[in-house]
């Protein structure tokens, strides 16, 4: 008989043991806004975002984490966290630099994104909350590129010159597996409901 020990992380929280027959998988939980026209957005991402060919424009709710959780366990947790959050409209307009990233920020829908983020990080995913977000408030955003201190202003100006307003209905939360080549593999889609 195999004995599986429970492990504590550095914060003193217990990490669940591996589920029988499972392997460690890298995942994240995302929103994929399906914008009507993304020509300019694709143009900016192709220039400044190395993940452009690997994943569609997205808003991250649970940042990449590696666990032994089964697909069913992750899906159940996302369904539980999303309960009571209705589909909502999101509009992204502002382009900003934050640390070494170019972000688009929502002018509409940010409270719903925050509600999902906080609901997801209060349960199963709590041990995986990035340490920076234990000290800073989560800012809903869509990453459109990276930059250095030297390239930040030029990239920000270039992005602002072509990007406009992007609106979409958010009615689904997506769980992705991050593949060996950092590609996005959709594992599960959870519809949002009013009830």
Short mmCIF file of C-alpha atoms in Angstrom, two decimals:
data_model
loop_
_atom_site.label_atom_id
_atom_site.label_comp_id
_atom_site.label_asym_id
_atom_site.label_seq_id
_atom_site.Cartn_x
_atom_site.Cartn_y
_atom_site.Cartn_z
CA UNK A 1 0.00 0.00 0.00
CA UNK A 2 1.33 3.41 -1.04
CA UNK A 3 1.33 6.19 1.58
CA UNK A 4 0.86 9.72 0.25
CA UNK A 5 2.00 12.47 2.58
CA UNK A 6 0.47 15.93 2.76
CA UNK A 7 2.93 18.75 2.11
CA UNK A 8 2.90 22.31 3.41
CA UNK A 9 3.93 25.25 1.24
CA UNK A 10 5.99 28.20 2.52
CA UNK A 11 2.83 29.98 3.72
CA UNK A 12 1.96 27.01 5.91
CA UNK A 13 -0.99 25.96 3.74
CA UNK A 14 -1.43 22.29 2.95
CA UNK A 15 -0.96 21.27 -0.69
CA UNK A 16 -3.28 18.40 -1.63
CA UNK A 17 -1.52 15.14 -2.50
CA UNK A 18 -1.51 13.86 -6.07
CA UNK A 19 -4.72 12.17 -7.14
CA UNK A 20 -4.39 8.51 -7.94
CA UNK A 21 -3.05 7.92 -11.45
CA UNK A 22 -2.62 11.61 -12.26
CA UNK A 23 0.32 13.66 -13.43
CA UNK A 24 1.30 17.25 -12.81
CA UNK A 25 -0.26 19.62 -15.36
CA UNK A 26 0.32 23.34 -16.00
CA UNK A 27 -2.98 25.22 -16.34
CA UNK A 28 -4.52 28.67 -16.15
CA UNK A 29 -8.09 30.00 -16.05
CA UNK A 30 -8.98 32.67 -18.58
CA UNK A 31 -11.58 34.80 -20.29
CA UNK A 32 -11.43 34.93 -24.09
CA UNK A 33 -13.28 38.03 -25.32
CA UNK A 34 -14.45 37.40 -28.89
CA UNK A 35 -14.07 40.84 -30.44
CA UNK A 36 -15.69 41.61 -33.78
CA UNK A 37 -12.59 43.13 -35.43
CA UNK A 38 -9.08 42.46 -34.16
CA UNK A 39 -6.91 43.56 -37.10
CA UNK A 40 -5.11 46.35 -35.20
CA UNK A 41 -4.99 44.33 -31.98
CA UNK A 42 -3.42 41.41 -33.85
CA UNK A 43 -0.96 43.81 -35.45
CA UNK A 44 0.20 45.19 -32.08
CA UNK A 45 0.39 41.74 -30.49
CA UNK A 46 2.36 40.34 -33.43
CA UNK A 47 4.98 43.07 -32.92
CA UNK A 48 5.19 43.13 -29.12
CA UNK A 49 3.79 39.87 -27.67
CA UNK A 50 5.89 36.71 -28.00
CA UNK A 51 2.79 34.64 -27.08
CA UNK A 52 0.86 36.00 -30.08
CA UNK A 53 1.01 32.72 -32.05
CA UNK A 54 0.31 30.55 -29.00
CA UNK A 55 -2.82 32.08 -27.46
CA UNK A 56 -5.69 34.37 -28.45
CA UNK A 57 -6.23 37.73 -26.71
CA UNK A 58 -7.29 36.90 -23.16
CA UNK A 59 -7.79 38.08 -19.60
CA UNK A 60 -6.17 35.85 -16.99
CA UNK A 61 -8.20 34.95 -13.90
CA UNK A 62 -5.92 32.25 -12.42
CA UNK A 63 -2.31 32.68 -13.41
CA UNK A 64 -0.36 29.63 -14.64
CA UNK A 65 -0.02 26.96 -11.97
CA UNK A 66 1.20 23.39 -11.92
CA UNK A 67 -0.79 20.78 -10.00
CA UNK A 68 -1.89 17.17 -9.86
CA UNK A 69 -5.57 18.19 -9.94
CA UNK A 70 -7.78 16.28 -12.35
CA UNK A 71 -9.69 18.06 -15.11
CA UNK A 72 -12.94 17.25 -13.27
CA UNK A 73 -11.70 18.76 -10.00
CA UNK A 74 -10.57 21.98 -11.69
CA UNK A 75 -13.83 22.26 -13.65
CA UNK A 76 -15.91 21.72 -10.50
CA UNK A 77 -13.97 24.46 -8.69
CA UNK A 78 -14.46 26.92 -11.56
CA UNK A 79 -18.19 26.13 -11.74
CA UNK A 80 -18.47 26.76 -7.99
CA UNK A 81 -16.54 30.06 -8.16
CA UNK A 82 -18.57 31.31 -11.14
CA UNK A 83 -21.94 30.54 -9.56
CA UNK A 84 -24.07 33.67 -9.48
CA UNK A 85 -21.90 35.65 -11.89
CA UNK A 86 -23.97 36.50 -14.94
CA UNK A 87 -22.62 37.04 -18.46
CA UNK A 88 -21.31 40.59 -18.76
CA UNK A 89 -20.05 43.06 -21.33
CA UNK A 90 -16.43 44.07 -21.33
CA UNK A 91 -14.93 47.07 -23.09
CA UNK A 92 -11.18 47.62 -23.30
CA UNK A 93 -9.96 51.11 -24.16
CA UNK A 94 -6.93 52.27 -22.18
CA UNK A 95 -3.39 51.16 -23.05
CA UNK A 96 -0.85 51.39 -20.22
CA UNK A 97 2.59 50.17 -19.23
CA UNK A 98 2.76 48.13 -16.01
CA UNK A 99 6.17 46.84 -15.00
CA UNK A 100 7.48 45.23 -18.22
CA UNK A 101 4.10 44.72 -19.90
CA UNK A 102 1.72 46.57 -22.19
CA UNK A 103 -1.84 46.18 -20.93
CA UNK A 104 -5.27 47.10 -22.20
CA UNK A 105 -7.56 47.95 -19.28
CA UNK A 106 -11.33 47.57 -19.20
CA UNK A 107 -13.53 50.63 -18.83
CA UNK A 108 -16.56 48.32 -18.57
CA UNK A 109 -16.77 44.88 -16.94
CA UNK A 110 -13.81 45.20 -14.58
CA UNK A 111 -15.90 44.59 -11.44
CA UNK A 112 -17.16 41.28 -12.86
CA UNK A 113 -13.59 40.26 -13.74
CA UNK A 114 -12.49 41.13 -10.19
CA UNK A 115 -15.40 39.14 -8.72
CA UNK A 116 -14.37 36.05 -10.71
CA UNK A 117 -10.70 36.51 -9.81
CA UNK A 118 -11.43 36.76 -6.07
CA UNK A 119 -13.91 33.86 -6.12
CA UNK A 120 -11.40 31.61 -7.88
CA UNK A 121 -8.53 32.44 -5.51
CA UNK A 122 -10.52 31.78 -2.32
CA UNK A 123 -10.73 28.01 -2.83
CA UNK A 124 -8.67 25.33 -4.53
CA UNK A 125 -6.40 27.83 -6.30
CA UNK A 126 -5.51 29.89 -3.20
CA UNK A 127 -2.06 28.28 -2.74
CA UNK A 128 -1.17 29.39 -6.28
CA UNK A 129 -1.89 33.12 -5.86
CA UNK A 130 1.20 34.96 -7.15
CA UNK A 131 3.04 36.56 -4.24
CA UNK A 132 2.93 39.99 -5.87
CA UNK A 133 -0.88 39.86 -5.69
CA UNK A 134 -0.74 39.33 -1.95
CA UNK A 135 0.67 42.86 -1.69
CA UNK A 136 -0.88 44.58 -4.72
CA UNK A 137 -4.47 44.86 -5.87
CA UNK A 138 -5.38 42.76 -8.91
CA UNK A 139 -5.87 44.97 -11.99
CA UNK A 140 -8.06 43.35 -14.66
CA UNK A 141 -6.15 43.56 -17.93
CA UNK A 142 -5.39 42.01 -21.28
CA UNK A 143 -1.67 41.74 -22.02
CA UNK A 144 -0.82 42.96 -25.52
CA UNK A 145 2.96 42.99 -25.29
CA UNK A 146 6.13 43.20 -23.28
CA UNK A 147 8.65 46.00 -23.01
CA UNK A 148 11.81 47.10 -21.29
CA UNK A 149 12.39 50.48 -19.67
CA UNK A 150 14.09 51.54 -22.91
CA UNK A 151 11.27 50.41 -25.24
CA UNK A 152 8.25 51.17 -23.03
CA UNK A 153 7.37 54.66 -24.28
CA UNK A 154 7.88 53.80 -27.95
CA UNK A 155 5.75 50.67 -27.73
CA UNK A 156 3.09 52.46 -25.71
CA UNK A 157 2.89 55.25 -28.31
CA UNK A 158 2.78 52.77 -31.20
CA UNK A 159 -0.02 50.77 -29.55
CA UNK A 160 -2.07 53.86 -28.68
CA UNK A 161 -1.74 55.13 -32.25
CA UNK A 162 -3.58 52.13 -33.73
CA UNK A 163 -5.74 50.61 -30.99
CA UNK A 164 -9.31 51.69 -30.44
CA UNK A 165 -12.19 50.40 -28.34
CA UNK A 166 -12.82 46.65 -28.11
CA UNK A 167 -16.09 45.29 -26.75
CA UNK A 168 -17.38 41.76 -26.28
CA UNK A 169 -19.85 39.71 -24.27
CA UNK A 170 -18.17 37.48 -21.71
CA UNK A 171 -20.32 34.40 -21.18
CA UNK A 172 -17.71 31.66 -20.65
CA UNK A 173 -14.77 30.95 -18.36
CA UNK A 174 -12.07 28.78 -19.94
CA UNK A 175 -9.60 26.38 -18.35
CA UNK A 176 -6.52 25.86 -20.47
CA UNK A 177 -3.63 23.46 -20.32
CA UNK A 178 -0.32 25.10 -21.16
CA UNK A 179 1.46 22.71 -23.51
CA UNK A 180 5.12 21.80 -23.64
CA UNK A 181 5.72 24.55 -26.20
CA UNK A 182 3.65 27.11 -24.22
CA UNK A 183 0.69 26.61 -26.55
CA UNK A 184 -2.84 27.02 -25.21
CA UNK A 185 -4.90 23.80 -25.17
CA UNK A 186 -8.54 24.30 -24.16
CA UNK A 187 -9.44 21.78 -21.47
CA UNK A 188 -12.83 23.02 -20.32
CA UNK A 189 -15.34 25.82 -20.94
CA UNK A 190 -17.78 26.84 -18.21
CA UNK A 191 -20.77 29.01 -19.17
CA UNK A 192 -21.70 31.89 -16.89
CA UNK A 193 -25.30 31.91 -15.59
CA UNK A 194 -27.48 34.45 -13.82
CA UNK A 195 -28.37 31.97 -11.05
#
